[in-house]
CSV table of C-alpha atoms in Angstrom, one decimal:
chain,number,residue,atom,x,y,z
A,1,UNK,CA,225.1,221.2,101.6
A,2,UNK,CA,226.4,221.2,105.2
A,3,UNK,CA,224.9,224.1,107.2
A,4,UNK,CA,226.1,225.4,110.6
A,5,UNK,CA,223.8,227.8,112.4
A,6,UNK,CA,225.2,230.1,115.1
A,7,UNK,CA,223.1,232.2,117.5
A,8,UNK,CA,222.9,235.0,118.4
A,9,UNK,CA,224.5,237.0,115.6
A,10,UNK,CA,225.2,239.8,117.9
A,11,UNK,CA,225.0,240.5,121.6
A,12,UNK,CA,225.8,243.3,124.0
A,13,UNK,CA,226.3,242.6,127.6
A,14,UNK,CA,227.4,244.3,130.8
A,15,UNK,CA,230.9,243.7,132.2
A,16,UNK,CA,230.8,240.9,134.7
A,17,UNK,CA,227.9,239.0,133.2
A,18,UNK,CA,228.0,235.8,131.2
A,19,UNK,CA,227.0,235.2,127.6
A,20,UNK,CA,226.2,231.9,125.8
A,21,UNK,CA,226.7,231.3,122.1
A,22,UNK,CA,225.2,228.3,120.4
A,23,UNK,CA,226.5,226.5,117.3
A,24,UNK,CA,224.3,223.9,115.6
A,25,UNK,CA,225.0,221.6,112.7
A,26,UNK,CA,221.6,221.5,110.9
A,27,UNK,CA,221.9,218.7,108.5
A,28,UNK,CA,224.8,216.6,109.7
A,29,UNK,CA,226.2,215.2,112.9
A,30,UNK,CA,229.4,216.7,114.1
A,31,UNK,CA,231.5,214.9,116.7
A,32,UNK,CA,234.0,217.8,116.6
A,33,UNK,CA,233.3,221.5,116.4
A,34,UNK,CA,235.8,224.3,116.5
A,35,UNK,CA,235.6,227.7,118.1
A,36,UNK,CA,237.5,230.7,116.7
A,37,UNK,CA,237.9,234.3,117.7
A,38,UNK,CA,238.6,237.1,115.2
A,39,UNK,CA,239.7,240.7,115.9
A,40,UNK,CA,239.0,243.4,113.3
A,41,UNK,CA,241.1,243.0,110.2
A,42,UNK,CA,242.8,240.0,111.7
A,43,UNK,CA,242.5,236.3,110.9
A,44,UNK,CA,240.7,233.5,112.7
A,45,UNK,CA,242.5,232.3,115.8
A,46,UNK,CA,241.5,228.9,117.1
A,47,UNK,CA,240.4,229.0,120.7
A,48,UNK,CA,239.3,225.4,121.3
A,49,UNK,CA,238.2,222.1,119.8
A,50,UNK,CA,234.9,220.9,121.1
A,51,UNK,CA,234.4,217.1,121.3
A,52,UNK,CA,231.0,215.5,121.8
A,53,UNK,CA,230.7,213.8,125.1
A,54,UNK,CA,234.1,214.8,126.4
A,55,UNK,CA,236.1,217.8,127.5
A,56,UNK,CA,237.1,220.5,125.0
A,57,UNK,CA,240.7,220.9,124.1
A,58,UNK,CA,241.9,224.5,124.5
A,59,UNK,CA,244.7,226.3,122.7
A,60,UNK,CA,247.6,227.6,124.6
A,61,UNK,CA,246.8,230.9,126.3
A,62,UNK,CA,243.0,230.4,126.2
A,63,UNK,CA,241.5,230.4,129.7
A,64,UNK,CA,239.3,227.3,130.0
A,65,UNK,CA,237.5,228.7,133.1
A,66,UNK,CA,236.6,231.8,131.2
A,67,UNK,CA,235.5,230.3,127.9
A,68,UNK,CA,233.3,227.3,128.9
A,69,UNK,CA,232.6,224.9,126.1
A,70,UNK,CA,229.9,222.2,126.2
A,71,UNK,CA,229.2,219.7,123.4
A,72,UNK,CA,226.4,217.7,124.8
A,73,UNK,CA,225.0,216.3,121.5
A,74,UNK,CA,226.2,215.6,118.0
A,75,UNK,CA,224.5,218.7,116.7
A,76,UNK,CA,225.1,221.3,119.3
A,77,UNK,CA,228.1,223.0,120.9
A,78,UNK,CA,227.9,226.0,123.2
A,79,UNK,CA,230.5,228.6,124.2
A,80,UNK,CA,229.9,230.5,127.4
A,81,UNK,CA,232.0,233.6,128.0
A,82,UNK,CA,231.9,233.9,131.8
A,83,UNK,CA,232.4,237.2,133.7
A,84,UNK,CA,232.9,239.0,130.4
A,85,UNK,CA,235.0,242.1,130.3
A,86,UNK,CA,235.5,244.7,127.5
A,87,UNK,CA,238.7,242.9,126.3
A,88,UNK,CA,236.5,239.9,125.5
A,89,UNK,CA,234.7,241.9,122.9
A,90,UNK,CA,235.3,240.2,119.6
A,91,UNK,CA,233.8,238.2,116.7
A,92,UNK,CA,233.4,234.5,117.7
A,93,UNK,CA,232.9,231.9,115.0
A,94,UNK,CA,232.3,228.2,115.1
A,95,UNK,CA,232.9,225.6,112.5
A,96,UNK,CA,232.3,221.9,111.9
A,97,UNK,CA,232.6,219.3,109.1
A,98,UNK,CA,230.4,216.4,108.3
A,99,UNK,CA,233.5,214.3,107.6
A,100,UNK,CA,237.1,214.8,108.2
A,101,UNK,CA,237.2,218.3,106.7
A,102,UNK,CA,238.2,217.1,103.3
A,103,UNK,CA,236.6,217.8,100.0
A,104,UNK,CA,234.0,220.2,101.3
A,105,UNK,CA,236.2,221.8,103.9
A,106,UNK,CA,234.8,223.0,107.1
A,107,UNK,CA,231.5,224.9,107.3
A,108,UNK,CA,231.4,228.0,109.4
A,109,UNK,CA,228.6,229.6,111.3
A,110,UNK,CA,227.7,233.2,110.5
A,111,UNK,CA,229.6,234.4,113.6
A,112,UNK,CA,228.6,236.2,116.8
A,113,UNK,CA,229.6,239.8,117.5
A,114,UNK,CA,230.1,240.2,121.2
A,115,UNK,CA,230.3,243.7,122.7
A,116,UNK,CA,231.0,244.0,126.5
A,117,UNK,CA,230.2,247.4,127.9
B,1,UNK,CA,254.3,224.6,113.9
B,2,UNK,CA,252.1,225.3,110.9
B,3,UNK,CA,252.4,228.7,109.3
B,4,UNK,CA,250.3,230.5,106.7
B,5,UNK,CA,251.3,233.8,105.2
B,6,UNK,CA,249.1,235.7,102.7
B,7,UNK,CA,250.0,238.6,100.5
B,8,UNK,CA,249.2,241.3,99.7
B,9,UNK,CA,247.4,242.3,102.8
B,10,UNK,CA,245.1,244.5,100.8
B,11,UNK,CA,244.4,244.8,97.0
B,12,UNK,CA,242.4,247.3,95.1
B,13,UNK,CA,241.5,246.5,91.5
B,14,UNK,CA,239.4,248.0,88.8
B,15,UNK,CA,236.6,246.0,87.5
B,16,UNK,CA,238.0,243.6,84.8
B,17,UNK,CA,241.6,243.9,86.1
B,18,UNK,CA,242.8,240.4,86.7
B,19,UNK,CA,245.3,239.6,89.5
B,20,UNK,CA,246.5,236.9,91.9
B,21,UNK,CA,246.6,236.4,95.6
B,22,UNK,CA,249.4,234.5,97.3
B,23,UNK,CA,249.4,232.1,100.2
B,24,UNK,CA,252.7,230.7,101.4
B,25,UNK,CA,252.6,227.8,103.9
B,26,UNK,CA,254.7,225.5,106.0
B,27,UNK,CA,253.1,222.4,107.4
B,28,UNK,CA,254.4,219.1,108.6
B,29,UNK,CA,251.9,217.0,106.7
B,30,UNK,CA,249.5,218.6,104.3
B,31,UNK,CA,246.0,217.3,104.6
B,32,UNK,CA,244.6,220.1,102.4
B,33,UNK,CA,244.9,223.7,101.5
B,34,UNK,CA,241.6,225.6,101.8
B,35,UNK,CA,240.5,228.9,100.4
B,36,UNK,CA,237.6,230.8,101.9
B,37,UNK,CA,235.8,234.0,101.2
B,38,UNK,CA,234.7,236.2,104.1
B,39,UNK,CA,232.3,239.2,103.9
B,40,UNK,CA,232.3,241.8,106.6
B,41,UNK,CA,230.5,240.6,109.7
B,42,UNK,CA,230.0,237.1,108.3
B,43,UNK,CA,231.6,233.7,108.7
B,44,UNK,CA,234.0,232.3,106.1
B,45,UNK,CA,232.4,230.7,103.0
B,46,UNK,CA,234.2,227.7,101.5
B,47,UNK,CA,235.6,228.1,98.1
B,48,UNK,CA,238.2,225.3,97.3
B,49,UNK,CA,240.2,222.5,98.8
B,50,UNK,CA,243.5,221.5,97.1
B,51,UNK,CA,245.4,218.4,98.2
B,52,UNK,CA,248.6,218.0,96.2
B,53,UNK,CA,251.1,220.1,94.2
B,54,UNK,CA,250.0,220.7,90.6
B,55,UNK,CA,246.3,220.6,91.5
B,56,UNK,CA,244.0,223.3,90.1
B,57,UNK,CA,240.4,224.2,90.8
B,58,UNK,CA,238.1,226.7,89.2
B,59,UNK,CA,234.8,228.4,90.2
B,60,UNK,CA,233.4,231.2,88.0
B,61,UNK,CA,236.1,233.9,88.0
B,62,UNK,CA,238.3,232.2,90.6
B,63,UNK,CA,241.1,229.7,90.0
B,64,UNK,CA,243.2,228.2,92.8
B,65,UNK,CA,246.5,226.5,92.2
B,66,UNK,CA,248.9,224.7,94.5
B,67,UNK,CA,252.7,224.0,94.7
B,68,UNK,CA,254.6,222.4,97.5
B,69,UNK,CA,255.2,225.8,99.2
B,70,UNK,CA,252.4,228.1,98.1
B,71,UNK,CA,249.0,228.5,96.6
B,72,UNK,CA,247.6,231.2,94.3
B,73,UNK,CA,244.1,232.4,93.9
B,74,UNK,CA,243.7,233.9,90.5
B,75,UNK,CA,240.9,236.3,89.9
B,76,UNK,CA,240.0,236.8,86.2
B,77,UNK,CA,238.0,239.9,85.2
B,78,UNK,CA,236.8,240.6,88.7
B,79,UNK,CA,233.5,242.3,89.5
B,80,UNK,CA,232.6,244.6,92.4
B,81,UNK,CA,230.7,241.7,94.0
B,82,UNK,CA,234.0,239.8,94.3
B,83,UNK,CA,235.1,242.4,96.9
B,84,UNK,CA,235.7,240.5,100.2
B,85,UNK,CA,238.5,239.1,102.4
B,86,UNK,CA,240.0,235.9,101.0
B,87,UNK,CA,241.4,233.5,103.6
B,88,UNK,CA,243.8,230.7,103.1
B,89,UNK,CA,244.1,227.9,105.6
B,90,UNK,CA,246.0,224.6,105.9
B,91,UNK,CA,245.0,221.3,107.4
B,92,UNK,CA,247.7,219.3,109.0
B,93,UNK,CA,247.5,215.5,109.1
B,94,UNK,CA,248.3,215.6,112.8
B,95,UNK,CA,245.6,218.1,113.7
B,96,UNK,CA,242.0,218.5,112.8
B,97,UNK,CA,241.7,222.2,113.1
B,98,UNK,CA,242.7,224.5,110.3
B,99,UNK,CA,245.5,227.1,110.6
B,100,UNK,CA,244.5,230.4,108.9
B,101,UNK,CA,246.5,233.1,107.2
B,102,UNK,CA,245.7,236.8,107.9
B,103,UNK,CA,243.8,237.2,104.7
B,104,UNK,CA,243.8,239.5,101.7
B,105,UNK,CA,241.2,242.3,101.6
B,106,UNK,CA,240.1,242.7,98.0
B,107,UNK,CA,238.3,245.7,96.8
B,108,UNK,CA,237.0,245.8,93.2
B,109,UNK,CA,236.0,249.2,92.0
B,110,UNK,CA,233.4,249.7,89.2
């Protein structure tokens, strides 16, 4: 089945530094990937849609200069949290689908727990 | 704007005690209704996709059903390993990303 690998699974960084999170589709090509953010006991909130070879589409209220997304190949999308602050601490999850998200839904990565100290 | 509401927020069951989780939705054009299971600190795991009212799908102790306004996830004779958060999401024909509900945290006690 479709597998999405996300790395790292957790990271702790100092306030003001940048952190990069990778999302890879291991056995399929993904022209589109999605980045979500999840706070404790809350649902997944879409941050942006990552499009291979073009600019990402950000949801309203998400700072594009703070959350940089690069989708340079059909199997890799990266999310960089720039100048991280404690309020950026959260669980970040990526997802992708080998097709149009139909019968097999969207496959999710295992998530990245970011803690900014 | 697509909306997904799940209830109850949390549910505690005894092992073997069957129950149902509810997902109410509004969407301009339904591309699919998705159910996921999420364990703590992990990404969501795909369970089912339902496409049209009247459709049902089963997997082990889980059965998902769909009407024009809501979906139910029925859990028959649950076991402690069924404890997790169950997420409902809708896909809109005009949008590729899914819209998620807030989830139901299920705890099954032995």
